[in-house]
């Protein structure tokens, strides 16, 4: 078994975050290694979700850990069972330490595949729904700043400019996806 590695999380400004990821076609050992690395990196960074482009891999895979519900989805697609929406703070490991309100759908069904190629479905509401939308966006090169209203986006971009990254210190700070206490 290959060693599991904590990978460096790419920060906003890295072009890989703006690149549409490719569908996974090979469900072999390299994919399982990628899922392990994503899982370990997410755990170390104490995030709620992490998509492969965030560690520099242009494949449609993400992992999640929302209040202890953990998993991964390969080649995900989203369905929205209703029109409900939610507002709330959201963060991103590629924007360390920054949290801004983002409006999302409240209920989501994510369908895709496991690392072994078996169909999988994750039904999410509230934080889980937020995570599934955020991570699926990453696979299309879409970032949470794109989902903010113009006023919030302006504040976020100012915070980004003031953040002065990449800085080594960002690697040690815990920054879960939600700004809420856990
Ligand atoms: Zn993110």
PDB file of C-alpha atoms and ligand atoms in Angstrom:
ATOM      1  CA  UNK A   1       0.000   0.000   0.000  1.00  0.00           C
ATOM      2  CA  UNK A   2       1.348   3.394  -0.969  1.00  0.00           C
ATOM      3  CA  UNK A   3       2.064   5.814   1.814  1.00  0.00           C
ATOM      4  CA  UNK A   4      -0.703   8.271   2.520  1.00  0.00           C
ATOM      5  CA  UNK A   5       0.455  11.827   2.046  1.00  0.00           C
ATOM      6  CA  UNK A   6      -0.811  15.144   3.283  1.00  0.00           C
ATOM      7  CA  UNK A   7      -0.698  17.339   0.197  1.00  0.00           C
ATOM      8  CA  UNK A   8      -0.199  21.053  -0.054  1.00  0.00           C
ATOM      9  CA  UNK A   9      -3.484  22.924  -0.447  1.00  0.00           C
ATOM     10  CA  UNK A  10      -3.420  25.330  -3.384  1.00  0.00           C
ATOM     11  CA  UNK A  11      -4.473  28.858  -2.578  1.00  0.00           C
ATOM     12  CA  UNK A  12      -6.597  31.301  -4.528  1.00  0.00           C
ATOM     13  CA  UNK A  13      -4.498  32.665  -7.354  1.00  0.00           C
ATOM     14  CA  UNK A  14      -3.269  29.229  -8.388  1.00  0.00           C
ATOM     15  CA  UNK A  15      -4.606  28.643 -11.922  1.00  0.00           C
ATOM     16  CA  UNK A  16      -5.499  25.026 -11.136  1.00  0.00           C
ATOM     17  CA  UNK A  17      -8.399  26.341  -9.033  1.00  0.00           C
ATOM     18  CA  UNK A  18      -9.874  27.999 -12.139  1.00  0.00           C
ATOM     19  CA  UNK A  19      -9.479  24.954 -14.375  1.00  0.00           C
ATOM     20  CA  UNK A  20     -12.356  22.598 -15.088  1.00  0.00           C
ATOM     21  CA  UNK A  21     -11.423  19.122 -13.863  1.00  0.00           C
ATOM     22  CA  UNK A  22     -11.663  16.027 -16.032  1.00  0.00           C
ATOM     23  CA  UNK A  23     -14.005  13.121 -15.358  1.00  0.00           C
ATOM     24  CA  UNK A  24     -12.392  10.085 -13.792  1.00  0.00           C
ATOM     25  CA  UNK A  25     -12.241   7.188 -16.253  1.00  0.00           C
ATOM     26  CA  UNK A  26      -9.776   4.897 -14.497  1.00  0.00           C
ATOM     27  CA  UNK A  27     -10.979   3.524 -11.156  1.00  0.00           C
ATOM     28  CA  UNK A  28      -7.648   1.932 -10.393  1.00  0.00           C
ATOM     29  CA  UNK A  29      -5.069   2.194  -7.688  1.00  0.00           C
ATOM     30  CA  UNK A  30      -4.013   5.793  -8.442  1.00  0.00           C
ATOM     31  CA  UNK A  31      -7.591   6.943  -7.796  1.00  0.00           C
ATOM     32  CA  UNK A  32      -7.673   5.164  -4.435  1.00  0.00           C
ATOM     33  CA  UNK A  33      -4.368   6.787  -3.568  1.00  0.00           C
ATOM     34  CA  UNK A  34      -5.800  10.187  -4.506  1.00  0.00           C
ATOM     35  CA  UNK A  35      -8.866   9.645  -2.298  1.00  0.00           C
ATOM     36  CA  UNK A  36      -6.614   8.649   0.608  1.00  0.00           C
ATOM     37  CA  UNK A  37      -4.459  11.737   0.162  1.00  0.00           C
ATOM     38  CA  UNK A  38      -7.507  13.985  -0.047  1.00  0.00           C
ATOM     39  CA  UNK A  39      -8.992  12.393   3.052  1.00  0.00           C
ATOM     40  CA  UNK A  40      -5.785  12.734   5.040  1.00  0.00           C
ATOM     41  CA  UNK A  41      -5.221  16.314   3.892  1.00  0.00           C
ATOM     42  CA  UNK A  42      -8.800  17.263   4.798  1.00  0.00           C
ATOM     43  CA  UNK A  43      -8.403  15.701   8.225  1.00  0.00           C
ATOM     44  CA  UNK A  44      -5.121  17.523   8.838  1.00  0.00           C
ATOM     45  CA  UNK A  45      -6.529  20.842   7.655  1.00  0.00           C
ATOM     46  CA  UNK A  46      -9.722  20.280   9.669  1.00  0.00           C
ATOM     47  CA  UNK A  47     -11.890  21.239   6.742  1.00  0.00           C
ATOM     48  CA  UNK A  48     -15.380  20.172   5.784  1.00  0.00           C
ATOM     49  CA  UNK A  49     -14.541  19.389   2.180  1.00  0.00           C
ATOM     50  CA  UNK A  50     -11.638  19.190  -0.219  1.00  0.00           C
ATOM     51  CA  UNK A  51     -11.673  18.800  -3.995  1.00  0.00           C
ATOM     52  CA  UNK A  52      -8.870  17.283  -6.049  1.00  0.00           C
ATOM     53  CA  UNK A  53      -7.995  20.550  -7.857  1.00  0.00           C
ATOM     54  CA  UNK A  54      -7.216  22.033  -4.441  1.00  0.00           C
ATOM     55  CA  UNK A  55      -4.233  19.696  -4.236  1.00  0.00           C
ATOM     56  CA  UNK A  56      -3.343  20.293  -7.853  1.00  0.00           C
ATOM     57  CA  UNK A  57      -5.066  17.259  -9.378  1.00  0.00           C
ATOM     58  CA  UNK A  58      -7.469  17.999 -12.246  1.00  0.00           C
ATOM     59  CA  UNK A  59      -9.911  15.153 -11.656  1.00  0.00           C
ATOM     60  CA  UNK A  60     -13.558  15.210 -10.610  1.00  0.00           C
ATOM     61  CA  UNK A  61     -13.209  13.893  -7.058  1.00  0.00           C
ATOM     62  CA  UNK A  62     -13.885  15.395  -3.673  1.00  0.00           C
ATOM     63  CA  UNK A  63     -13.974  14.297  -0.054  1.00  0.00           C
ATOM     64  CA  UNK A  64     -16.151  15.603   2.752  1.00  0.00           C
ATOM     65  CA  UNK A  65     -16.362  15.495   6.526  1.00  0.00           C
ATOM     66  CA  UNK A  66     -19.397  17.337   7.800  1.00  0.00           C
ATOM     67  CA  UNK A  67     -20.076  16.821  11.491  1.00  0.00           C
ATOM     68  CA  UNK A  68     -18.473  13.410  11.356  1.00  0.00           C
ATOM     69  CA  UNK A  69     -20.217  12.265   8.188  1.00  0.00           C
ATOM     70  CA  UNK A  70     -17.274  11.411   5.962  1.00  0.00           C
ATOM     71  CA  UNK A  71     -16.948  10.192   2.436  1.00  0.00           C
ATOM     72  CA  UNK A  72     -15.901  10.871  -1.100  1.00  0.00           C
ATOM     73  CA  UNK A  73     -17.613  11.168  -4.471  1.00  0.00           C
ATOM     74  CA  UNK A  74     -16.138  10.615  -7.909  1.00  0.00           C
ATOM     75  CA  UNK A  75     -17.701  12.305 -10.955  1.00  0.00           C
ATOM     76  CA  UNK A  76     -20.464  13.949  -8.904  1.00  0.00           C
ATOM     77  CA  UNK A  77     -23.636  15.474 -10.229  1.00  0.00           C
ATOM     78  CA  UNK A  78     -26.117  17.493  -8.186  1.00  0.00           C
ATOM     79  CA  UNK A  79     -29.900  17.441  -8.094  1.00  0.00           C
ATOM     80  CA  UNK A  80     -32.004  19.901  -6.141  1.00  0.00           C
ATOM     81  CA  UNK A  81     -35.184  18.314  -4.780  1.00  0.00           C
ATOM     82  CA  UNK A  82     -36.814  21.652  -3.970  1.00  0.00           C
ATOM     83  CA  UNK A  83     -36.307  25.401  -4.283  1.00  0.00           C
ATOM     84  CA  UNK A  84     -35.258  25.982  -0.657  1.00  0.00           C
ATOM     85  CA  UNK A  85     -32.264  28.195  -0.012  1.00  0.00           C
ATOM     86  CA  UNK A  86     -29.971  28.927   2.915  1.00  0.00           C
ATOM     87  CA  UNK A  87     -27.753  31.835   3.876  1.00  0.00           C
ATOM     88  CA  UNK A  88     -24.743  31.417   6.062  1.00  0.00           C
ATOM     89  CA  UNK A  89     -21.013  31.726   6.486  1.00  0.00           C
ATOM     90  CA  UNK A  90     -18.790  29.675   4.270  1.00  0.00           C
ATOM     91  CA  UNK A  91     -15.069  29.171   4.076  1.00  0.00           C
ATOM     92  CA  UNK A  92     -12.630  27.414   1.785  1.00  0.00           C
ATOM     93  CA  UNK A  93      -9.260  25.817   2.468  1.00  0.00           C
ATOM     94  CA  UNK A  94      -7.985  27.697  -0.584  1.00  0.00           C
ATOM     95  CA  UNK A  95      -8.927  30.992   1.151  1.00  0.00           C
ATOM     96  CA  UNK A  96      -7.542  30.231   4.610  1.00  0.00           C
ATOM     97  CA  UNK A  97      -9.142  32.011   7.501  1.00  0.00           C
ATOM     98  CA  UNK A  98     -11.769  33.830   5.449  1.00  0.00           C
ATOM     99  CA  UNK A  99     -15.496  33.327   5.977  1.00  0.00           C
ATOM    100  CA  UNK A 100     -18.242  35.087   4.098  1.00  0.00           C
ATOM    101  CA  UNK A 101     -21.947  34.608   3.667  1.00  0.00           C
ATOM    102  CA  UNK A 102     -22.935  32.634   0.623  1.00  0.00           C
ATOM    103  CA  UNK A 103     -26.456  31.775  -0.440  1.00  0.00           C
ATOM    104  CA  UNK A 104     -26.845  28.128  -1.371  1.00  0.00           C
ATOM    105  CA  UNK A 105     -29.586  25.674  -2.005  1.00  0.00           C
ATOM    106  CA  UNK A 106     -30.746  24.068   1.209  1.00  0.00           C
ATOM    107  CA  UNK A 107     -31.287  20.518  -0.025  1.00  0.00           C
ATOM    108  CA  UNK A 108     -29.082  18.620  -2.419  1.00  0.00           C
ATOM    109  CA  UNK A 109     -28.759  15.111  -3.731  1.00  0.00           C
ATOM    110  CA  UNK A 110     -25.260  14.318  -4.998  1.00  0.00           C
ATOM    111  CA  UNK A 111     -24.861  11.285  -7.201  1.00  0.00           C
ATOM    112  CA  UNK A 112     -21.620   9.806  -8.393  1.00  0.00           C
ATOM    113  CA  UNK A 113     -19.321   6.881  -7.797  1.00  0.00           C
ATOM    114  CA  UNK A 114     -17.085   5.481  -5.112  1.00  0.00           C
ATOM    115  CA  UNK A 115     -13.377   4.992  -5.678  1.00  0.00           C
ATOM    116  CA  UNK A 116     -14.226   1.421  -6.696  1.00  0.00           C
ATOM    117  CA  UNK A 117     -16.668   2.567  -9.354  1.00  0.00           C
ATOM    118  CA  UNK A 118     -19.848   1.705  -7.477  1.00  0.00           C
ATOM    119  CA  UNK A 119     -22.750   4.167  -7.704  1.00  0.00           C
ATOM    120  CA  UNK A 120     -23.204   6.306  -4.614  1.00  0.00           C
ATOM    121  CA  UNK A 121     -25.710   8.924  -3.541  1.00  0.00           C
ATOM    122  CA  UNK A 122     -25.364  11.469  -0.746  1.00  0.00           C
ATOM    123  CA  UNK A 123     -28.445  13.344   0.422  1.00  0.00           C
ATOM    124  CA  UNK A 124     -27.468  16.570   2.099  1.00  0.00           C
ATOM    125  CA  UNK A 125     -29.236  19.366   3.895  1.00  0.00           C
ATOM    126  CA  UNK A 126     -27.906  22.489   5.619  1.00  0.00           C
ATOM    127  CA  UNK A 127     -24.118  22.232   6.102  1.00  0.00           C
ATOM    128  CA  UNK A 128     -23.800  19.025   4.123  1.00  0.00           C
ATOM    129  CA  UNK A 129     -25.750  20.528   1.243  1.00  0.00           C
ATOM    130  CA  UNK A 130     -23.514  23.589   1.390  1.00  0.00           C
ATOM    131  CA  UNK A 131     -20.402  21.411   1.296  1.00  0.00           C
ATOM    132  CA  UNK A 132     -21.615  19.305  -1.633  1.00  0.00           C
ATOM    133  CA  UNK A 133     -22.346  22.427  -3.672  1.00  0.00           C
ATOM    134  CA  UNK A 134     -19.060  24.104  -2.746  1.00  0.00           C
ATOM    135  CA  UNK A 135     -16.965  21.055  -3.633  1.00  0.00           C
ATOM    136  CA  UNK A 136     -18.789  20.313  -6.876  1.00  0.00           C
ATOM    137  CA  UNK A 137     -18.199  23.929  -7.881  1.00  0.00           C
ATOM    138  CA  UNK A 138     -14.452  23.399  -7.401  1.00  0.00           C
ATOM    139  CA  UNK A 139     -14.537  20.727 -10.096  1.00  0.00           C
ATOM    140  CA  UNK A 140     -15.823  23.329 -12.550  1.00  0.00           C
ATOM    141  CA  UNK A 141     -13.273  25.953 -11.548  1.00  0.00           C
ATOM    142  CA  UNK A 142     -15.980  27.858  -9.678  1.00  0.00           C
ATOM    143  CA  UNK A 143     -15.053  29.363  -6.306  1.00  0.00           C
ATOM    144  CA  UNK A 144     -17.239  30.576  -3.457  1.00  0.00           C
ATOM    145  CA  UNK A 145     -16.389  34.188  -4.265  1.00  0.00           C
ATOM    146  CA  UNK A 146     -18.310  33.646  -7.520  1.00  0.00           C
ATOM    147  CA  UNK A 147     -21.424  32.775  -5.497  1.00  0.00           C
ATOM    148  CA  UNK A 148     -21.341  35.847  -3.255  1.00  0.00           C
ATOM    149  CA  UNK A 149     -23.497  38.877  -3.776  1.00  0.00           C
ATOM    150  CA  UNK A 150     -21.499  41.801  -5.200  1.00  0.00           C
ATOM    151  CA  UNK A 151     -21.091  43.628  -1.900  1.00  0.00           C
ATOM    152  CA  UNK A 152     -19.864  40.533  -0.086  1.00  0.00           C
ATOM    153  CA  UNK A 153     -17.569  39.627  -2.976  1.00  0.00           C
ATOM    154  CA  UNK A 154     -15.986  43.053  -2.834  1.00  0.00           C
ATOM    155  CA  UNK A 155     -15.315  42.636   0.893  1.00  0.00           C
ATOM    156  CA  UNK A 156     -13.932  39.152   0.288  1.00  0.00           C
ATOM    157  CA  UNK A 157     -11.562  40.321  -2.423  1.00  0.00           C
ATOM    158  CA  UNK A 158     -10.313  43.074  -0.161  1.00  0.00           C
ATOM    159  CA  UNK A 159      -9.683  40.487   2.556  1.00  0.00           C
ATOM    160  CA  UNK A 160      -7.818  38.359   0.019  1.00  0.00           C
ATOM    161  CA  UNK A 161      -5.599  41.272  -0.962  1.00  0.00           C
ATOM    162  CA  UNK A 162      -4.949  42.049   2.691  1.00  0.00           C
ATOM    163  CA  UNK A 163      -4.212  38.420   3.556  1.00  0.00           C
ATOM    164  CA  UNK A 164      -0.766  38.465   1.941  1.00  0.00           C
ATOM    165  CA  UNK A 165      -0.581  34.777   1.111  1.00  0.00           C
ATOM    166  CA  UNK A 166       0.892  32.360   0.395  1.00  0.00           C
ATOM    167  CA  UNK A 167       2.391  32.478   3.840  1.00  0.00           C
ATOM    168  CA  UNK A 168       3.775  29.462   5.693  1.00  0.00           C
ATOM    169  CA  UNK A 169       1.604  30.247   8.687  1.00  0.00           C
ATOM    170  CA  UNK A 170      -1.607  29.424   6.844  1.00  0.00           C
ATOM    171  CA  UNK A 171      -0.811  25.729   6.952  1.00  0.00           C
ATOM    172  CA  UNK A 172      -1.234  25.417  10.703  1.00  0.00           C
ATOM    173  CA  UNK A 173      -4.434  27.338  11.294  1.00  0.00           C
ATOM    174  CA  UNK A 174      -7.636  25.334  11.624  1.00  0.00           C
ATOM    175  CA  UNK A 175     -10.279  26.588   9.281  1.00  0.00           C
ATOM    176  CA  UNK A 176     -13.397  24.485   8.900  1.00  0.00           C
ATOM    177  CA  UNK A 177     -15.705  25.310   6.058  1.00  0.00           C
ATOM    178  CA  UNK A 178     -18.319  26.874   8.269  1.00  0.00           C
ATOM    179  CA  UNK A 179     -17.677  29.756  10.575  1.00  0.00           C
ATOM    180  CA  UNK A 180     -19.986  28.224  13.146  1.00  0.00           C
ATOM    181  CA  UNK A 181     -18.535  26.664  16.263  1.00  0.00           C
ATOM    182  CA  UNK A 182     -18.288  22.901  16.032  1.00  0.00           C
TER     183      UNK A 182
HETATM  184 ZN1  LIG B   1     -13.220  25.362  -1.319  1.00  0.00          ZN
END
